[in-house]
């Protein structure tokens, strides 16, 4: 097995799931998420860059994924494709109906992205701000509003919602 094969196996093993989750969080479509995953993995294979620790490498991978998702959303292909309803007859992996992940995926993108990075990936507010190119107060606002929406969607009590 060559050096490139070892690096490819490492990257796929270490980051494929993360890249798929980021793609799904940003784009809301499993096929698009798979394309983002493949695009970012290829970029990582072509980039000989090394990092002093895994945390910095992981942050770089997330930044690449976020940028790839932003570019994907700006593309003419993304804007002109058929609405999702036209493809509902296709079998697609989806979160458990009524589950928390399904509710998170239903949030508006800024809330969904902040909640995903905070609670699924474990990043702090300032780290999320750096990864998304937003200010920490804005990220805090997105987290707060996203949690409020989730409470409403999941039927939290008036006391839990602070009413």
Tab-separated table of N, CA, C and O in Angstrom, residues 110-111 114-115 125 134-149:
chain	number	residue	atom	x	y	z
A	110	UNK	N	-28.941	29.037	9.685
A	110	UNK	CA	-27.989	29.570	10.678
A	110	UNK	C	-28.120	28.891	12.045
A	110	UNK	O	-27.127	28.629	12.712
A	111	UNK	N	-29.357	28.592	12.457
A	111	UNK	CA	-29.571	27.930	13.742
A	111	UNK	C	-29.084	26.489	13.672
A	111	UNK	O	-28.438	25.984	14.585
A	114	UNK	N	-25.194	26.281	13.700
A	114	UNK	CA	-24.619	26.586	15.014
A	114	UNK	C	-24.890	25.445	15.995
A	114	UNK	O	-23.984	25.014	16.725
A	115	UNK	N	-26.108	24.931	16.011
A	115	UNK	CA	-26.448	23.837	16.935
A	115	UNK	C	-25.674	22.583	16.588
A	115	UNK	O	-25.162	21.888	17.468
A	125	UNK	N	-18.435	28.512	21.337
A	125	UNK	CA	-19.017	29.615	20.558
A	125	UNK	C	-17.950	30.344	19.741
A	125	UNK	O	-18.133	30.592	18.548
A	134	UNK	N	-18.484	34.228	11.426
A	134	UNK	CA	-19.488	35.073	12.073
A	134	UNK	C	-18.933	35.570	13.397
A	134	UNK	O	-17.962	35.046	13.914
A	135	UNK	N	-19.584	36.548	13.980
A	135	UNK	CA	-19.141	37.056	15.282
A	135	UNK	C	-19.650	36.125	16.391
A	135	UNK	O	-20.717	35.522	16.255
A	136	UNK	N	-18.914	36.026	17.504
A	136	UNK	CA	-19.384	35.205	18.626
A	136	UNK	C	-20.769	35.608	19.151
A	136	UNK	O	-21.589	34.724	19.421
A	137	UNK	N	-21.078	36.916	19.267
A	137	UNK	CA	-22.435	37.254	19.724
A	137	UNK	C	-23.527	36.755	18.762
A	137	UNK	O	-24.590	36.321	19.201
A	138	UNK	N	-23.261	36.797	17.460
A	138	UNK	CA	-24.240	36.306	16.496
A	138	UNK	C	-24.416	34.792	16.650
A	138	UNK	O	-25.543	34.288	16.612
A	139	UNK	N	-23.320	34.068	16.835
A	139	UNK	CA	-23.407	32.622	17.032
A	139	UNK	C	-24.201	32.321	18.302
A	139	UNK	O	-25.061	31.433	18.315
A	140	UNK	N	-23.944	33.077	19.370
A	140	UNK	CA	-24.702	32.887	20.619
A	140	UNK	C	-26.195	33.125	20.400
A	140	UNK	O	-27.032	32.378	20.912
A	141	UNK	N	-26.524	34.142	19.627
A	141	UNK	CA	-27.923	34.427	19.311
A	141	UNK	C	-28.537	33.283	18.520
A	141	UNK	O	-29.662	32.855	18.805
A	142	UNK	N	-27.810	32.761	17.535
A	142	UNK	CA	-28.329	31.642	16.734
A	142	UNK	C	-28.550	30.412	17.612
A	142	UNK	O	-29.548	29.698	17.452
A	143	UNK	N	-27.623	30.146	18.531
A	143	UNK	CA	-27.784	29.008	19.435
A	143	UNK	C	-29.013	29.195	20.321
A	143	UNK	O	-29.822	28.277	20.482
A	144	UNK	N	-29.167	30.375	20.893
A	144	UNK	CA	-30.295	30.650	21.783
A	144	UNK	C	-31.623	30.516	21.041
A	144	UNK	O	-32.543	29.846	21.499
A	145	UNK	N	-31.710	31.141	19.888
A	145	UNK	CA	-32.963	31.089	19.120
A	145	UNK	C	-33.234	29.682	18.594
A	145	UNK	O	-34.381	29.243	18.545
A	146	UNK	N	-32.177	28.988	18.194
A	146	UNK	CA	-32.338	27.611	17.730
A	146	UNK	C	-32.856	26.705	18.831
A	146	UNK	O	-33.752	25.880	18.604
A	147	UNK	N	-32.307	26.855	20.035
A	147	UNK	CA	-32.780	26.046	21.171
A	147	UNK	C	-34.231	26.384	21.503
A	147	UNK	O	-35.023	25.488	21.812
A	148	UNK	N	-34.591	27.671	21.415
A	148	UNK	CA	-35.980	28.067	21.674
A	148	UNK	C	-36.918	27.415	20.656
A	148	UNK	O	-37.973	26.902	21.015
A	149	UNK	N	-36.532	27.441	19.403
A	149	UNK	CA	-37.361	26.827	18.362
A	149	UNK	C	-37.481	25.324	18.585
A	149	UNK	O	-38.549	24.742	18.398
